[in-house]
Amino acid sequence: MKFDNTYFRDLSGLYAPYDAAVAPDPKLIKFNHALADELGLDVANLDLASIFSGALKPDGADTLAQAYAGHQFGGFSPQLGDGRALLLGEIITPDNKRIDIQLKGSGRTPFSRSGDGKAGLGPVLREYLVAEAMHALGVPTTRALAAVTTGERVQRETAQTGAVLTRTAASHIRVGTFQFFAARGETEKLKQLADYTINRHYPDAINVENPYLELLKSAANAQAYLIAKWIGLGFIHGVMNTDNVTLSGETIDYGPCAFMDHYDANAVFSSIDTQGRYAYANQPLIARWNLARLAESLIPLINTDQDIAITQATEIIETFSALYETHWLTEMRRKFGFEITQDDDADLFDTFFETMNDNMVDFTLAFRALADLADGNATPLRDLYLTPSATDAWIKRFEIRITNEPNAAQNIRAANPIYIPRNHLIEAALKAAQTDGDYAQFEQLLAIITNPFSEQPGKEVYAKPPLMVDPSYKTFCGT
Ligand code: AMP
Ligand code: MG
């Protein structure tokens, strides 16, 4: 692995150099060879279990824990940071992208507070599955490179097999990274971080009149695009705290996340989100709120006159809803198979979701059934409704709308997945791995959800919602 560690070299004072704990008996559970190839990593002669447990530091790595703060469920924590993660360093891919490689679960760091710095096998496999599914679904995301068990037990609600996830990311810079230095009034470090972020993610901002405003604009655009993608898939992140919001616009930190089965605008799965702050339909609003925290952090850089800076930053935050709406419309037109635009499209989409409310309609299957509808067969869609007639008026509207859309059916099939990582499938795979050390289900599920758009004969059960809906289903951080 050829590292080129700019965060380490250029940003001293913004992190703590630190070494991983030495795992007593590291075993490689899964390695993502396809991703390694994309990254240009030559791993043929490497001891992958030792390296990706943290026990063996590869040549050229400069392990460090990044400092960051964050608003968690609305309350500010001035010091979070990598409490159970270490950046190994950055590599440059064959297509010239700079990518972070990070260990998660590799032991305590100066930011661990009362935590043990470790991760359990369940959450590691969950992040592996969901991150790789998201990538296959075309959503910007961190990715999973390796999963290793450490040979230790970690104590959570129950004792779990200890594990380390290696993930890759365009970077691990978060809104909370800016908040950390802004809250401490460390404007020089804040500027260093902002300049670094601009260079790494938004180099076009260097040449505009106000690069820091442009950084805010670019981050807002990336978030608006990302959240539209989540909404289009029925994905609920679950813990959209500002420390889990990247400047790159990649989804990060798959903890208590979930894809909904039946459509429910208020869906919440996270065991810790008792108020529904991060409910499905709230995510665009929360993204705006999080960007407002980024805007606040950038004030000292935007203008020496604070009032001017606030006015300028506020203008950008106020455009977020319109920006999101634009990305949402684009994403929905893609999902509904439309190639031309019509003024009442937004209303057509909204009405579709309204008909689904209270009808226990499977979100993912509904979009696949739209393709049949476009082919002239309304039965698959109607059959998804508790009260099929609830969708009849909408079906007529759709049929009229697609008279000018000859490719609708084919477009819908290309844009909408058959297979998503459904909660009950993930739980079954995790349980087999955790209780029996049996990874066959994990492997099978991973293979299916990383090829989400094509029919896989014999795998029909993976496309279906659970037979029984568990209304109390919760996902846990538990890392
Ligand atoms: P999260 O909610 O998973 O995004 O994590 C929030 C913060 O808690 C981050 O600063 C993590 O590094 C820290 N954290 C979570 N779990 C642990 C753990 N087991 N040990 C140490 N720090 C942790
Ligand atoms: Mg986090």
XYZ file of C-alpha atoms and ligand atoms in Angstrom:
503
model
C 0.000 0.000 0.000
C 1.464 3.292 -1.060
C 0.380 5.906 1.429
C 0.476 9.664 0.968
C -0.729 11.057 4.271
C -1.663 14.705 3.863
C -3.917 14.870 6.930
C -0.978 13.724 9.040
C 1.553 15.961 7.272
C -0.428 19.150 6.828
C -2.780 19.266 9.777
C -0.716 18.580 12.886
C -2.613 19.874 15.890
C -5.924 18.731 14.403
C -5.535 15.099 15.484
C -3.779 12.834 17.960
C -1.130 10.446 16.580
C -1.925 7.084 18.114
C -1.392 3.351 17.692
C -3.994 0.613 17.439
C -4.421 -1.983 20.165
C -2.827 -5.324 19.325
C -5.584 -7.872 18.741
C -4.696 -11.201 20.397
C -5.904 -13.486 17.607
C -6.910 -11.635 14.442
C -8.822 -13.570 11.787
C -9.910 -12.235 8.426
C -13.667 -12.633 7.986
C -14.099 -10.779 4.748
C -11.910 -8.854 2.373
C -13.279 -6.728 -0.463
C -10.928 -7.672 -3.297
C -12.978 -5.768 -5.890
C -12.617 -2.570 -3.861
C -8.906 -3.228 -3.280
C -8.476 -3.502 -7.054
C -10.364 -0.240 -7.592
C -8.076 1.402 -5.070
C -4.991 -0.045 -6.728
C -3.937 -1.876 -3.555
C -1.596 -4.788 -4.096
C -2.387 -7.012 -1.133
C -1.027 -10.300 -2.472
C 1.757 -10.697 0.081
C 0.228 -8.891 3.012
C -0.917 -10.355 6.323
C -4.433 -8.941 5.942
C -5.764 -10.150 9.290
C -2.928 -8.497 11.200
C -2.999 -5.262 9.220
C -6.761 -4.831 9.258
C -7.091 -5.618 12.942
C -4.537 -2.908 13.659
C -2.004 -5.371 15.112
C 0.490 -4.738 12.317
C 1.059 -1.209 11.047
C 1.695 -1.319 7.300
C 4.709 0.531 5.894
C 3.866 4.140 5.236
C 0.848 4.327 7.541
C 0.675 7.232 10.012
C -2.053 6.158 12.381
C -4.009 8.969 13.985
C -7.298 9.764 15.719
C -9.101 12.791 14.292
C -10.495 15.479 16.565
C -14.113 16.470 16.082
C -17.089 17.779 18.015
C -20.754 17.462 17.176
C -24.374 18.125 17.899
C -25.865 14.832 19.015
C -29.671 14.839 18.920
C -29.523 18.624 19.063
C -27.151 18.969 22.032
C -23.552 20.092 21.525
C -20.659 17.858 22.590
C -17.462 19.897 22.251
C -15.186 16.857 22.191
C -16.053 13.632 20.424
C -13.304 12.594 18.004
C -12.247 9.148 16.864
C -12.874 7.212 20.050
C -12.748 3.822 18.420
C -11.284 4.561 15.018
C -7.858 5.272 13.581
C -6.931 6.671 10.215
C -4.198 4.516 8.685
C -3.562 7.090 5.995
C -4.478 8.027 2.451
C -3.785 6.309 -0.806
C -4.082 7.609 -4.362
C -6.166 5.380 -6.614
C -5.258 4.565 -10.230
C -7.881 7.112 -11.332
C -6.208 9.686 -9.130
C -8.618 9.935 -6.234
C -7.338 10.421 -2.690
C -8.962 7.880 -0.361
C -8.778 7.468 3.428
C -8.293 4.040 4.925
C -9.613 3.839 8.475
C -9.855 1.134 11.109
C -12.999 1.144 13.235
C -12.916 -0.807 16.491
C -9.130 -0.816 16.860
C -8.970 0.183 20.523
C -8.916 3.203 22.772
C -7.606 6.609 21.701
C -7.261 9.953 23.511
C -10.875 10.602 22.411
C -12.383 7.434 23.866
C -13.828 9.015 27.011
C -15.421 6.080 28.893
C -15.665 3.845 25.804
C -13.533 0.757 25.202
C -12.594 1.732 21.647
C -13.747 -1.647 20.407
C -16.469 -2.829 18.042
C -18.683 -5.900 18.082
C -18.994 -8.307 15.174
C -22.695 -7.543 14.637
C -22.298 -3.816 13.970
C -19.176 -4.441 11.872
C -21.010 -6.852 9.580
C -24.048 -4.544 9.479
C -21.902 -1.618 8.319
C -20.172 -3.875 5.795
C -23.480 -5.001 4.285
C -25.222 -1.646 4.227
C -22.259 0.381 2.971
C -21.639 -2.023 0.097
C -25.358 -2.146 -0.733
C -25.524 1.652 -0.782
C -22.557 1.773 -3.122
C -24.192 -0.741 -5.462
C -27.390 1.343 -5.337
C -25.470 4.375 -6.563
C -25.433 6.325 -3.293
C -22.294 8.230 -2.257
C -20.924 6.322 0.705
C -17.904 5.205 2.648
C -17.090 1.610 1.745
C -16.082 -1.573 3.492
C -12.640 -2.963 2.703
C -12.221 -5.610 5.386
C -13.789 -7.225 8.441
C -11.602 -8.978 10.983
C -12.362 -10.635 14.302
C -9.887 -9.824 17.051
C -10.042 -12.898 19.267
C -11.458 -10.802 22.100
C -14.940 -10.472 23.558
C -16.448 -7.020 23.880
C -19.128 -6.264 26.419
C -22.281 -4.651 25.036
C -25.894 -5.488 25.969
C -24.450 -8.987 25.844
C -20.869 -10.111 25.273
C -19.987 -10.041 21.560
C -17.152 -11.238 19.387
C -14.738 -8.327 18.981
C -14.170 -7.134 15.437
C -12.612 -4.363 13.373
C -14.068 -2.855 10.224
C -11.744 -1.238 7.718
C -13.547 1.391 5.741
C -12.552 3.727 2.977
C -13.820 7.259 2.434
C -13.252 10.288 0.241
C -12.265 11.723 3.626
C -13.479 11.583 7.208
C -13.907 15.348 7.526
C -17.244 16.062 9.172
C -19.316 19.113 10.038
C -18.229 18.275 13.575
C -14.555 18.624 12.610
C -15.221 22.301 11.844
C -17.303 22.690 14.996
C -14.430 21.399 17.132
C -12.090 24.255 16.176
C -14.821 26.881 15.841
C -16.075 26.184 19.372
C -12.554 26.588 20.744
C -12.044 29.853 18.876
C -9.033 28.323 17.102
C -9.508 30.310 13.907
C -6.082 29.538 12.487
C -6.706 25.776 12.716
C -10.219 26.272 11.398
C -8.743 28.026 8.373
C -6.188 25.256 7.881
C -8.997 22.700 7.942
C -11.183 24.714 5.553
C -8.320 25.233 3.092
C -7.462 21.549 3.281
C -11.096 20.566 2.668
C -11.431 22.932 -0.278
C -8.238 21.568 -1.816
C -9.277 17.997 -1.334
C -12.982 18.103 -2.203
C -13.921 21.349 -3.921
C -10.803 22.715 -5.659
C -12.958 24.904 -7.923
C -13.760 26.988 -4.840
C -10.172 28.230 -4.663
C -10.675 30.638 -7.534
C -13.977 32.212 -6.570
C -14.329 35.476 -4.679
C -15.155 33.872 -1.338
C -13.839 30.284 -1.141
C -15.350 29.639 2.305
C -18.847 30.602 1.201
C -18.285 28.422 -1.829
C -17.257 25.557 0.472
C -20.543 25.940 2.337
C -22.470 26.007 -0.940
C -20.694 22.911 -2.219
C -21.258 20.985 1.009
C -24.940 21.980 0.949
C -25.295 20.794 -2.626
C -23.611 17.475 -1.831
C -25.917 16.933 1.160
C -29.044 17.844 -0.814
C -28.075 15.323 -3.481
C -27.286 12.660 -0.877
C -30.508 13.035 1.104
C -32.560 12.893 -2.115
C -30.868 9.547 -2.801
C -31.717 8.268 0.704
C -35.325 9.393 0.386
C -35.537 7.682 -2.989
C -34.569 4.369 -1.421
C -36.586 4.505 1.795
C -33.336 4.749 3.739
C -33.241 6.107 7.268
C -29.774 6.960 8.533
C -30.922 7.002 12.134
C -28.240 9.193 13.674
C -27.757 12.328 11.570
C -25.698 14.088 14.201
C -23.305 16.716 12.867
C -20.359 14.406 13.578
C -21.908 11.932 11.144
C -22.195 14.410 8.273
C -19.266 14.456 5.852
C -18.074 17.441 3.877
C -17.555 15.139 0.901
C -21.251 14.253 0.807
C -20.728 10.547 1.442
C -23.000 8.625 3.794
C -20.991 7.759 6.900
C -21.450 5.793 10.136
C -23.969 3.064 9.588
C -25.143 2.487 13.106
C -28.844 2.329 13.794
C -29.824 2.741 10.141
C -32.492 0.869 8.190
C -34.356 0.631 4.916
C -38.098 0.720 5.421
C -40.191 -2.199 4.234
C -43.696 -0.672 4.076
C -43.876 3.040 3.406
C -44.179 5.206 6.492
C -43.152 8.864 6.375
C -42.552 8.833 10.130
C -40.494 5.651 10.217
C -37.831 5.525 12.939
C -35.825 2.414 13.728
C -33.040 3.675 15.967
C -33.386 2.610 19.574
C -31.866 5.902 20.703
C -34.053 8.195 18.574
C -36.940 8.288 21.009
C -38.260 11.650 19.759
C -38.226 10.741 16.057
C -35.794 13.567 15.312
C -34.206 11.525 12.526
C -37.409 10.010 11.137
C -37.473 9.226 7.396
C -39.285 12.340 6.206
C -37.436 14.624 8.615
C -34.058 13.966 7.023
C -34.067 16.904 4.563
C -34.925 19.306 7.402
C -32.222 17.853 9.595
C -29.686 18.154 6.784
C -30.497 21.854 6.603
C -30.141 22.174 10.372
C -26.761 20.426 10.237
C -25.582 22.708 7.434
C -26.579 25.701 9.526
C -24.114 24.394 12.154
C -21.424 24.236 9.459
C -22.329 27.771 8.394
C -21.946 29.011 11.980
C -18.549 27.383 12.230
C -17.357 29.051 9.041
C -18.464 32.592 10.042
C -14.989 33.793 11.118
C -13.571 32.758 7.739
C -16.353 34.114 5.551
C -15.916 37.764 6.466
C -14.081 39.764 9.122
C -17.318 41.690 9.560
C -19.449 39.189 11.437
C -22.768 40.720 10.374
C -21.858 40.467 6.707
C -20.669 36.876 7.203
C -23.911 35.893 8.913
C -26.034 37.471 6.181
C -24.081 35.694 3.451
C -24.084 32.307 5.172
C -27.786 32.598 6.001
C -28.619 33.198 2.356
C -27.044 29.868 1.471
C -28.839 27.995 4.223
C -32.114 29.543 3.130
C -31.674 28.184 -0.393
C -31.258 24.636 0.900
C -34.925 23.671 0.707
C -35.124 24.709 -2.949
C -31.835 22.949 -3.666
C -33.115 19.783 -2.047
C -36.397 20.021 -3.964
C -34.447 20.196 -7.234
C -32.425 17.079 -6.414
C -35.542 15.305 -5.144
C -37.428 16.021 -8.369
C -34.530 14.759 -10.466
C -34.300 11.603 -8.402
C -38.051 10.983 -8.493
C -38.289 11.555 -12.257
C -35.536 8.963 -12.614
C -37.378 6.497 -10.357
C -40.713 7.041 -12.104
C -39.009 6.518 -15.455
C -39.742 9.986 -16.850
C -37.568 11.585 -19.485
C -39.575 14.747 -19.989
C -40.591 17.134 -17.219
C -44.097 18.330 -16.488
C -45.189 21.016 -14.075
C -47.363 18.800 -11.927
C -44.776 16.029 -11.523
C -44.053 16.929 -7.897
C -47.740 16.636 -7.093
C -47.951 13.295 -8.900
C -45.046 11.962 -6.808
C -46.406 13.357 -3.539
C -49.809 11.845 -4.226
C -48.232 8.449 -4.878
C -46.638 8.520 -1.417
C -49.876 9.746 0.152
C -51.756 6.760 -1.274
C -49.164 4.469 0.316
C -49.627 5.867 3.805
C -51.708 3.561 6.008
C -51.789 0.920 3.280
C -48.756 -1.138 4.316
C -47.303 -0.829 0.815
C -43.787 -2.151 0.454
C -41.712 0.840 -0.689
C -39.209 -1.078 -2.824
C -41.733 -3.417 -4.431
C -44.055 -0.493 -5.235
C -41.455 1.046 -7.521
C -40.821 -2.273 -9.252
C -44.607 -2.649 -9.692
C -44.642 0.738 -11.409
C -42.720 -0.868 -14.260
C -45.512 -3.407 -14.690
C -48.014 -0.569 -14.578
C -46.069 1.198 -17.309
C -46.341 -2.071 -19.267
C -50.116 -1.938 -18.844
C -50.508 -4.285 -15.878
C -51.853 -2.577 -12.741
C -52.313 -5.764 -10.724
C -48.847 -6.004 -9.089
C -49.148 -2.439 -7.772
C -52.776 -2.781 -6.627
C -51.939 -6.039 -4.866
C -49.439 -4.266 -2.622
C -52.198 -2.148 -1.037
C -54.331 -3.219 1.897
C -57.116 -1.388 0.050
C -56.229 -1.693 -3.643
C -58.816 0.858 -4.730
C -56.844 3.489 -2.771
C -54.451 3.709 -5.712
C -56.918 3.583 -8.617
C -57.274 7.327 -9.152
C -53.505 7.697 -9.027
C -53.028 4.842 -11.508
C -55.217 6.709 -14.029
C -53.103 9.838 -13.589
C -49.897 7.869 -14.089
C -51.254 6.177 -17.211
C -52.022 9.551 -18.747
C -48.642 10.953 -17.674
C -46.673 8.202 -19.401
C -48.375 8.478 -22.771
C -45.347 10.592 -23.781
C -42.825 8.348 -22.024
C -42.134 5.372 -24.311
C -39.195 4.118 -22.208
C -40.885 4.382 -18.823
C -41.004 0.668 -17.965
C -37.412 0.032 -18.912
C -36.237 3.196 -17.122
C -38.090 2.225 -13.954
C -36.502 -1.235 -13.928
C -33.050 0.285 -14.377
C -33.531 2.860 -11.609
C -35.249 0.825 -8.896
C -33.657 -2.048 -7.009
C -35.215 -5.459 -6.507
C -32.969 -6.239 -3.566
C -32.218 -3.974 -0.631
C -30.667 -4.983 2.692
C -33.936 -5.548 4.495
C -33.835 -5.558 8.275
C -34.979 -9.134 8.745
C -32.372 -10.398 6.278
C -29.584 -8.455 7.958
C -30.671 -9.684 11.385
C -30.711 -13.308 10.227
C -27.244 -13.025 8.671
C -25.826 -11.312 11.760
C -27.354 -13.858 14.088
C -25.868 -16.804 12.182
C -22.452 -15.128 12.235
C -22.612 -14.102 15.880
C -24.066 -17.212 17.446
C -22.707 -19.971 15.180
C -19.713 -18.345 13.496
C -21.536 -19.149 10.269
C -20.848 -16.541 7.593
C -22.659 -18.255 4.710
C -25.785 -16.102 5.077
C -23.693 -12.948 5.329
C -21.871 -13.908 2.103
C -25.117 -14.806 0.336
C -26.877 -11.605 1.358
C -23.858 -9.498 0.418
C -23.717 -11.112 -3.037
C -27.407 -10.422 -3.637
C -27.594 -6.838 -2.424
C -24.471 -5.786 -4.275
C -26.225 -6.762 -7.517
C -29.525 -5.070 -6.708
C -31.073 -4.327 -10.098
C -31.146 -7.691 -11.857
C -33.461 -10.603 -11.176
C -31.531 -13.398 -9.485
C -33.408 -16.654 -10.140
C -34.064 -18.673 -6.994
C -33.467 -15.639 -4.750
C -37.042 -14.338 -4.775
C -37.319 -14.563 -1.000
C -34.617 -11.878 -0.701
C -36.837 -9.435 -2.589
C -39.754 -9.845 -0.211
C -40.687 -8.058 2.981
C -40.820 -10.164 6.152
C -43.866 -12.393 6.583
C -44.594 -10.825 9.927
C -44.093 -7.123 10.520
C -42.433 -6.473 13.842
C -43.704 -3.048 14.947
C -41.135 -2.859 17.742
C -38.130 -3.553 15.488
C -35.181 -1.421 16.537
C -31.627 -1.074 15.346
C -28.840 -0.340 17.777
C -25.549 1.540 17.610
C -23.879 -0.968 19.850
C -20.511 -0.468 18.236
P -21.383 7.530 16.806
O -22.650 7.887 17.514
O -21.273 6.068 16.544
O -21.191 8.339 15.566
O -20.197 7.882 17.798
C -20.189 9.074 18.534
C -18.908 9.240 19.304
O -18.765 8.202 20.292
C -17.639 9.199 18.475
O -16.762 10.149 19.022
C -17.133 7.802 18.703
O -15.734 7.709 18.517
C -17.506 7.565 20.157
N -17.643 6.139 20.476
C -18.662 5.314 20.127
N -18.463 4.056 20.573
C -17.286 4.060 21.225
C -16.518 3.059 21.898
N -16.912 1.789 21.996
N -15.343 3.453 22.464
C -14.930 4.714 22.377
N -15.588 5.703 21.751
C -16.753 5.391 21.170
Mg -19.979 8.821 14.219
